[in-house]
Short mmCIF file of C-alpha atoms in Angstrom, two decimals:
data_model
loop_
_atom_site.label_atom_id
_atom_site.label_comp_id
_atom_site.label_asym_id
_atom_site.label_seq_id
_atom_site.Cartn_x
_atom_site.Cartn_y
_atom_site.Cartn_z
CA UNK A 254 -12.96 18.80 20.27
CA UNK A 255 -9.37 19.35 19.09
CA UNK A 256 -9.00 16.34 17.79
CA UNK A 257 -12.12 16.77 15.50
CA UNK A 258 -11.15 20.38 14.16
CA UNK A 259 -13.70 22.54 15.42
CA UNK A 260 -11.59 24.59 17.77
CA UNK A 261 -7.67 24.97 19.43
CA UNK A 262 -7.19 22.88 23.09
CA UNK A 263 -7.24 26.36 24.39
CA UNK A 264 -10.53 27.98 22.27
CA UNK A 265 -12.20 24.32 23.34
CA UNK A 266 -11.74 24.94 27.02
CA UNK A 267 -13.15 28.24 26.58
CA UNK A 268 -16.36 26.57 25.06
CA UNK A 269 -17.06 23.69 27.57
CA UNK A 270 -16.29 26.52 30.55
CA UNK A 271 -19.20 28.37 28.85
CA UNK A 272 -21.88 25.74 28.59
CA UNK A 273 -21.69 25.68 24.51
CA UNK A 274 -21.14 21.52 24.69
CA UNK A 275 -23.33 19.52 25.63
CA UNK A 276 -22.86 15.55 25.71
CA UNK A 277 -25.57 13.04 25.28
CA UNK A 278 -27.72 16.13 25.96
CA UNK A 279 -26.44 17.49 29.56
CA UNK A 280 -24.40 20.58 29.03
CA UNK A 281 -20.78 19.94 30.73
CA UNK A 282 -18.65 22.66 32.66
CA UNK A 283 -15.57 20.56 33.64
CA UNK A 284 -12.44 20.17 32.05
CA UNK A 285 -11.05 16.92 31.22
CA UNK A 286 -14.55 14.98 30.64
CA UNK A 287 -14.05 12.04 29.45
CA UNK A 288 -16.34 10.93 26.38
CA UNK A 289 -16.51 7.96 23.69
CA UNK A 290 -17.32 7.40 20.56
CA UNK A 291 -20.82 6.32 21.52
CA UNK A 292 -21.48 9.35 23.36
CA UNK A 293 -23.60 12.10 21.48
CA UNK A 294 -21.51 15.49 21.10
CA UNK A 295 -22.78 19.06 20.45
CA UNK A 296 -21.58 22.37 20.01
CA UNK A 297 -24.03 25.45 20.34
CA UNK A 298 -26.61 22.34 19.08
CA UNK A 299 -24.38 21.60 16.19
CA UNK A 300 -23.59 17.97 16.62
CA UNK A 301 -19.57 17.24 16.09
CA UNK A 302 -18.07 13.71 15.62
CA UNK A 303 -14.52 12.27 17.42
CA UNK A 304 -12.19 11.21 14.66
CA UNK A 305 -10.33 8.12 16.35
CA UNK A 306 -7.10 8.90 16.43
CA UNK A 307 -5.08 6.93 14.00
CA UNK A 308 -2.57 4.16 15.09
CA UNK A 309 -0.24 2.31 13.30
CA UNK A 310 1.84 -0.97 14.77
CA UNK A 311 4.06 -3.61 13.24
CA UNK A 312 4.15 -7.13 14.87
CA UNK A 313 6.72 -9.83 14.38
CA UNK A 314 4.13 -12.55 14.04
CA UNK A 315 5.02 -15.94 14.64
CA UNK A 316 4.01 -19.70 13.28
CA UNK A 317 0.84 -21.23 14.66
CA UNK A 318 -1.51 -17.50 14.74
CA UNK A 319 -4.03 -16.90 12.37
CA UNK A 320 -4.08 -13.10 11.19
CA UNK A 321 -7.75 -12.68 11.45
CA UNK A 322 -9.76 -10.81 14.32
CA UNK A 323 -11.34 -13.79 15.12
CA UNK A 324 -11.38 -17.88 14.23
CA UNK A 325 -13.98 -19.68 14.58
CA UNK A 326 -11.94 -22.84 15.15
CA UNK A 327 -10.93 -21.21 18.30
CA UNK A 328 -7.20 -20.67 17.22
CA UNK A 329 -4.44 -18.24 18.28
CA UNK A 330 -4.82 -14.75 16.40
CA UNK A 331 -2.89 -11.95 16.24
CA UNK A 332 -5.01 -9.68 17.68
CA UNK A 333 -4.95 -12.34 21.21
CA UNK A 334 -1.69 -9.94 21.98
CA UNK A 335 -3.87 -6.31 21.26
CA UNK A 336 -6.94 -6.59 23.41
CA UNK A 337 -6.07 -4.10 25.57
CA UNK A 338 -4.75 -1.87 23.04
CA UNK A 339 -6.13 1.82 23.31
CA UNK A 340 -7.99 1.78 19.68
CA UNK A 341 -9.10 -1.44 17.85
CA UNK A 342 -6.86 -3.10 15.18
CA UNK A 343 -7.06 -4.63 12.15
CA UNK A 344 -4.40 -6.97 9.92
CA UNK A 345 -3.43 -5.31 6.62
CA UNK A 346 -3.38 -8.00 4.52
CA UNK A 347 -2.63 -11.61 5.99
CA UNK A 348 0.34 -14.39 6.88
CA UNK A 349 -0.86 -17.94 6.66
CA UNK A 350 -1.04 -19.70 10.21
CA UNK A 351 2.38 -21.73 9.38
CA UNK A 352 3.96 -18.26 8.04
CA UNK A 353 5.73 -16.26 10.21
CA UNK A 354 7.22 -12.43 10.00
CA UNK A 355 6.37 -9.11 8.86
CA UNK A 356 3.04 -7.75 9.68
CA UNK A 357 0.96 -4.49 9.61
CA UNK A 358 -2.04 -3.64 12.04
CA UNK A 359 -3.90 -0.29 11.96
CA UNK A 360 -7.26 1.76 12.09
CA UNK A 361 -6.65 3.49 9.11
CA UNK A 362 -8.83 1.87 6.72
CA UNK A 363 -7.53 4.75 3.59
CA UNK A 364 -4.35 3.23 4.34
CA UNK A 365 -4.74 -0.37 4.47
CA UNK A 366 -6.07 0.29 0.92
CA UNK A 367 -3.55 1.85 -0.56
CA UNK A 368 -1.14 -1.17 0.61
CA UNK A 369 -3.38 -3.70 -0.32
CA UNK A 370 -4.54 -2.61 -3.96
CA UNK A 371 -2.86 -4.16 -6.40
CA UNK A 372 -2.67 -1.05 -8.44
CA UNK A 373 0.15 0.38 -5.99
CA UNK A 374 2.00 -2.74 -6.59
CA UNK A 375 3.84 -2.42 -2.92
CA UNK A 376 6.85 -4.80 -2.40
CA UNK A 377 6.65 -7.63 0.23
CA UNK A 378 9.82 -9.63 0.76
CA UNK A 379 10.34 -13.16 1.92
CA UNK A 380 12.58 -15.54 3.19
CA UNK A 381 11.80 -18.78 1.77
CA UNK A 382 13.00 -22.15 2.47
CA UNK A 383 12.12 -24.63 -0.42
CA UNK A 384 12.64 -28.71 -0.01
CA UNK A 385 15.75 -30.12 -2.70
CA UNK A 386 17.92 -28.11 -4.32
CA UNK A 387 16.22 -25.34 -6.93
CA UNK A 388 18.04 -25.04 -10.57
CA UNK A 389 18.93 -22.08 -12.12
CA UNK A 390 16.15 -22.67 -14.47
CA UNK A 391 13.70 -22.88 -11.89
CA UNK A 392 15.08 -19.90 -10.46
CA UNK A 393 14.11 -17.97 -13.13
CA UNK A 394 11.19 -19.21 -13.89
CA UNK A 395 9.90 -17.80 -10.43
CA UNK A 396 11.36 -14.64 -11.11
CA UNK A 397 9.79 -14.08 -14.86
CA UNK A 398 6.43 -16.04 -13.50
CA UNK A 399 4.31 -18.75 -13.40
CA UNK A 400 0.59 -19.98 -13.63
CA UNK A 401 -1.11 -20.60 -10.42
CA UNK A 402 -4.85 -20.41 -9.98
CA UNK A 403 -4.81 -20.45 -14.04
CA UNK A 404 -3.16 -17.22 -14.39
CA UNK A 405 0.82 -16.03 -14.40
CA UNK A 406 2.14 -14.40 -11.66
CA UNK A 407 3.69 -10.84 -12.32
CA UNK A 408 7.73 -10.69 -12.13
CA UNK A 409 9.59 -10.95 -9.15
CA UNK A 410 12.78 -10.64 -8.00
CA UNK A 411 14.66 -13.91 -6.62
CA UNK A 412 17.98 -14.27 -4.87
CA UNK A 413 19.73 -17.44 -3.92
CA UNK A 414 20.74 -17.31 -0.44
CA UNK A 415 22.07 -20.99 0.51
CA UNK A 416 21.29 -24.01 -1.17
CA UNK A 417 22.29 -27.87 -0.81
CA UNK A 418 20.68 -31.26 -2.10
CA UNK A 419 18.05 -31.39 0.29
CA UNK A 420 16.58 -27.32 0.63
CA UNK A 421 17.32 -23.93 -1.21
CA UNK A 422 16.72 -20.50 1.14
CA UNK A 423 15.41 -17.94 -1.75
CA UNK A 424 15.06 -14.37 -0.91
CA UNK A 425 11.72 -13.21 -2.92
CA UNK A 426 10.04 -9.98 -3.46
CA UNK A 427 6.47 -9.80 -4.63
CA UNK A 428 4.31 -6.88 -5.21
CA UNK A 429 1.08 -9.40 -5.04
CA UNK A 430 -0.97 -10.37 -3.05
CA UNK A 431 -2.50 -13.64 -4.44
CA UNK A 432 -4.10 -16.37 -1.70
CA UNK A 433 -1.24 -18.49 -0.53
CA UNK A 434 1.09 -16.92 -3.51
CA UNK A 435 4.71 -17.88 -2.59
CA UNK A 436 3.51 -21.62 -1.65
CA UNK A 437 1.69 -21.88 -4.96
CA UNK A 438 4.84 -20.58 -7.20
CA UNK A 439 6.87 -23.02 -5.13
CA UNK A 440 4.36 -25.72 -6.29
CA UNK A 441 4.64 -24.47 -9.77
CA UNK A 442 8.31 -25.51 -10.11
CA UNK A 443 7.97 -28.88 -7.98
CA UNK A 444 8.70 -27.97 -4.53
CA UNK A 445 7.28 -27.48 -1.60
CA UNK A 446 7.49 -24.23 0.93
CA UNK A 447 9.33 -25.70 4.14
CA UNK A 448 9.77 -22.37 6.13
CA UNK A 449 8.15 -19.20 5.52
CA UNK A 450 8.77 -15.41 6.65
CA UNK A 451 7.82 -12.03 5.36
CA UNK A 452 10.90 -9.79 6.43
CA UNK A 453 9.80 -6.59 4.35
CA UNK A 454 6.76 -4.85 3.65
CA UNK A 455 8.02 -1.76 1.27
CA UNK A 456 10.13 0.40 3.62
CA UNK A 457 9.77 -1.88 6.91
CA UNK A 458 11.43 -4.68 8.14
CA UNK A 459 12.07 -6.51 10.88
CA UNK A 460 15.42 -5.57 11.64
CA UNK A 461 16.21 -6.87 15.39
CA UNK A 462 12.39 -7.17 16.65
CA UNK A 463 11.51 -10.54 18.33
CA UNK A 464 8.83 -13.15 17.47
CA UNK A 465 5.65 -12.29 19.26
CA UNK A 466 6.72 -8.93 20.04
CA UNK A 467 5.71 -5.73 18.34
CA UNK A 468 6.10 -1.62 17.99
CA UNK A 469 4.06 1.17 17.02
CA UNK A 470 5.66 3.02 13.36
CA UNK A 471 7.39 5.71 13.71
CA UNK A 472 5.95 9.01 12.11
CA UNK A 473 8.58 8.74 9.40
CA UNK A 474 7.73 5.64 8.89
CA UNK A 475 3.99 6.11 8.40
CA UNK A 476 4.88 8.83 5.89
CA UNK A 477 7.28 6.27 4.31
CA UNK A 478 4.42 3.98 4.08
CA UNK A 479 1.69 6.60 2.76
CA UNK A 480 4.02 8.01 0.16
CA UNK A 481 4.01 4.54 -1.63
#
C-alpha cells in the first residue's frame, strides 16, 4: 500500500489492523501478507493497484545470445540468465547475436522510450573491428555519413584505434538506432564488421564488468540515464 501512494508503512499497518483492506474480497488482519499483482486490492471498497517497483540492470552480453525474450529457433537469449529475477525484464533496444557488449534491461517502459526514440538522439559507442586497412577517406566518410537502406546515416564520431593491412579497430559513436547500422556503414565503404562491441550507452559503460555477467544501475546512474 506504500508502494502505491495511498498511505505511510506506518498509516498502512494501521489500516490492514483495522479491517479497511480487503484482498480478493476477504478482509486481512495480519501484517506482512503477501499479495501479487493478480490479486484484487481494496481499501474501505476503493480498489488500489501495486505499481511494480521499477528495476534497472546492465548486462555485459556476450556473442552467440539473441536479445529478445524469446526465439523461436530455440537460441540462447539474454533473458536465459534473468528467470529468476524478482520483476520481469525487457532489452532496451537490441545487440545482434554475433555482437557482444553493452546492454540495458528494465521494467520501465517510459524509460526504454526515452532511450530508444530517435528524437533524444542518445549516444551508443562501439568498438569495431573492420577487415583491411580503412583510409582516411573512408574514415570520414563514416563519420559525415553514408546511405544504407536508401537513406544517409546522421554524423558520427570515428576514432582510429589500431590499424594494419589486414583489419582497422574504429572507435564509433552513434546516436541511431538503424537495423544492423554499424555493419551496414561498414558495408558502405567496402568492408566487412569482423568483431563487434557496444562499450557505451550515454553515461554507462562497461568499465571492468565480465562477459555474461551483469549489475543492477546505481540510483545515480538511473538519474544519469533519465536526465538524457
Amino acid at each position: 500500500m506504500a508502494l502505491c501512494g495511498v498511505a505511510s508503512r506506518r498509516d498502512s499497518e494501521k489500516l490492514i489492523l483495522t479491517g479497511a483492506v480487503q484482498v480478493n474480497g476477504q478482509t486481512i488482519r495480519t501484517l506482512g501478507t503477501k499479495v501479487s499483482s493478480d490479486d484484487v486490492i481494496t481499501l474501505k471498497g476503493e480498489r488500489i493497484s501495486l505499481e511494480e517497483e521499477k528495476r534497472y540492470v546492465l548486462y555485459y552480453k556476450p556473442m552467440g545470445e539473441v536479445t529478445t525474450v524469446s526465439d523461436p529457433k530455440g537460441r540462447d537469449t539474454v533473458m536465459d540468465h534473468f528467470i529468476d529475477y524478482p520483476v520481469r525484464l525487457y532489452p532496451v533496444g537490441r545487440l545482434d547475436y554475433d555482437s557482444e557488449g553493452l546492454l540495458i534491461l528494465t521494467n520501465d517502459g517510459d524509460l526504454t522510450q526515452r532511450l530508444t526514440h530517435p528524437s533524444h538522439e542518445v549516444s551508443k559507442t562501439y568498438i569495431v573491428r573492420l577487415s583491411m586497412e580503412v583510409t582516411p577517406k573512408e574514415v570520414a566518410m563514416l563519420a559525415g555519413g553514408v546511405y544504407i537502406d536508401g537513406r544517409k546515416t546522421a554524423p558520427a564520431k570515428v576514432r582510429v584505434l589500431r590499424k594494419d593491412a589486414f583489419s582497422t579497430d574504429l572507435l564509433i559513436s552513434i546516436h541511431e538506432g538503424r537495423n544492423r547500422q554499424i555493419r551496414k556503414m561498414a558495408e558502405a565503404v567496402g568492408h566487412s564488421v569482423v568483431r563487434l562491441k557496444r562499450v557505451g550507452y550515454g553515461p554507462l559503460s562497461l568499465k571492468n564488468m565480465v562477459r555474461g555477467t551483469w549489475r543492477e544501475l546505481t540510483e545515480e546512474e538511473v538519474q544519469a540515464l533519465k536526465n538524457l
